[in-house]
Amino acid sequence: MTIKISRRDALKLSGAAVGGLTLGGATSAAWNELAPPPGLTQVNTLFKSLKPISPGEPLGKSEMRISFLGTSVIERRAQARSSVFVELGNGESFVFDCGSGVVSNYVAMGIPWSRMNKIFFTHLHGDHTSDLTHIYCFGPQGDRKSPLFIWGPSRSGVFNPDYPANPRKQRYNPDYFKDGTIDFCMHFRAMNRWHTESQSFVATEWDPAEIPSRGVPGWPGVTVPLGDGYDIYATELDWESGDTTNWWCTNQTLVPRGVAGSGQPVPFDTRDWVAYETREVRISFFPSIHGRNGSLGYKLEWLTEGLSMIFTGDTKPNDFLITSATAGSKPVDVLISEIVVNPEIWVARQSGLTNTCDSTFQAGLLNAEAVQENSHTPQKAFGYILSKIAGPDKKMAPRLAVGTHFQATDDTIALAFDDIRYWYAGAVTIAMDLMVLRVTKSMIEQCRAVVSDFSWSAQWDRQRRTANPKYADMSSQNRYRPMAPLAQFDPDLLKHVINPCDYDKYGWQCAGNPPCPPSATGKSR
Ligand SMILES: [Zn+2]
């Protein structure tokens, strides 16, 4: 049975328990208070009902796998912020956004650092960018022996209303802020200097074998001059013109695109509104409307398999999305859009207040409405957009639509379905951390990754190279050679180190490791 509940009804209705959360079918729920009974928000029946899958299960050759590794807009333990990981059966992989907390999910999924070297930012809000620090800092210590490639929006061009209101603060009050992705990356490189140098006693140099195998086209067979895993290659995507020629790199051996005939390897092709293109894959972008000028959505097309995915990032409802999703003759396979709970529900959950006439509730409501007006896609708008994309004959309906960036529990999911179903009856689901979609031409299988909460770092995808680290010591007295773990300490500091034999005379630092019998050496797995 379907109970239609309106936004107002959701505040007033009493009675029924949560309805069945069947995919592709209308669902419903109603409760007697704005704040649900304790426990109700603690479950996600939809997610639990999905087919379990083990992390690291090999992809089919023609499979596109989409893993949701951060799905929330707010901070919560059950859902990290924002990240979508796309893997293709040809070995390529792409990260779309990496907000706070998502790296723990990547690690739990067994995704090695080397597969996280191409990152596309929809915008530069912290809930979409903050785990970049972790990916950048720890990747080269693991198996990401390649530059980190980053794509994101150009500068907003929004005039600073403080300028020149306070001449004494003029230095901090430019007329326009340098708020583009290249500005972000330049400062990001500088702010992480202490980290990157301090860890450079292990080898972080590029692995020549690593780069082509990670899908940087134009490079296979080319001897790439070596650089460092802490190199960044940033490409700015102009939200207004679609221009992609603005790039910045910490290593000049990665030549700019457009230098025809230079004889140098070129990492990837771009053109207007296309951020990345190879013979097999195209990633185009389109404007989103969120925060301020600059937000973007992406469309990934696996050209050789005829599969596609759209990720809106954060946005107000807009027709750029409809244009992108209806371009060409085939519907998009998976359309991922942010959605946001209705403002009354947001305030009730956030504040615990149920009296909508309470002045605090009213103030919170105004704030929630302002945030949504600036930034987000209401549930009902998502349904409306999907109906517009599908068209009257439903021919362009995405094979699966996914709402994300959403507090996904039974109560909010049921309300979202009711709003979406008002406009759209096609296949829809709501993302949760560790939801995995296995997409082929013939099926889209929705799975739930079963992972350990106590995972160790992901296995390296490649054997560690024996290259010399930046801080190296080849002297025979150095038992760690070529690594030089003590090279960055002042001798006066080291004088204060406690002798390890004082606390453990049988430990490896004092007695050394027991020798391995020759028969036991070699590879064990
Ligand atoms: Zn945002």
Coordinates of N, CA and C and ligand atoms in Angstrom, one line a residue, residues 123 125 127-128 290 314, ligand 1:
H123 N 33.4 20.6 -6.4 CA 33.6 21.9 -5.9 C 34.5 21.9 -4.7
H125 N 34.2 22.7 -1.4 CA 33.7 22.7 0.0 C 34.5 21.6 0.7
D127 N 33.6 19.4 2.8 CA 33.0 18.0 2.9 C 33.2 17.2 1.6
H128 N 33.9 17.9 0.6 CA 34.2 17.2 -0.6 C 35.7 17.1 -0.9
H290 N 25.7 25.9 -6.9 CA 25.9 25.5 -5.5 C 27.0 26.4 -4.9
D314 N 27.2 18.8 -5.7 CA 26.1 19.5 -5.0 C 25.5 20.5 -5.9
Ligands
ZN1 ZN 29.0 21.7 -1.1

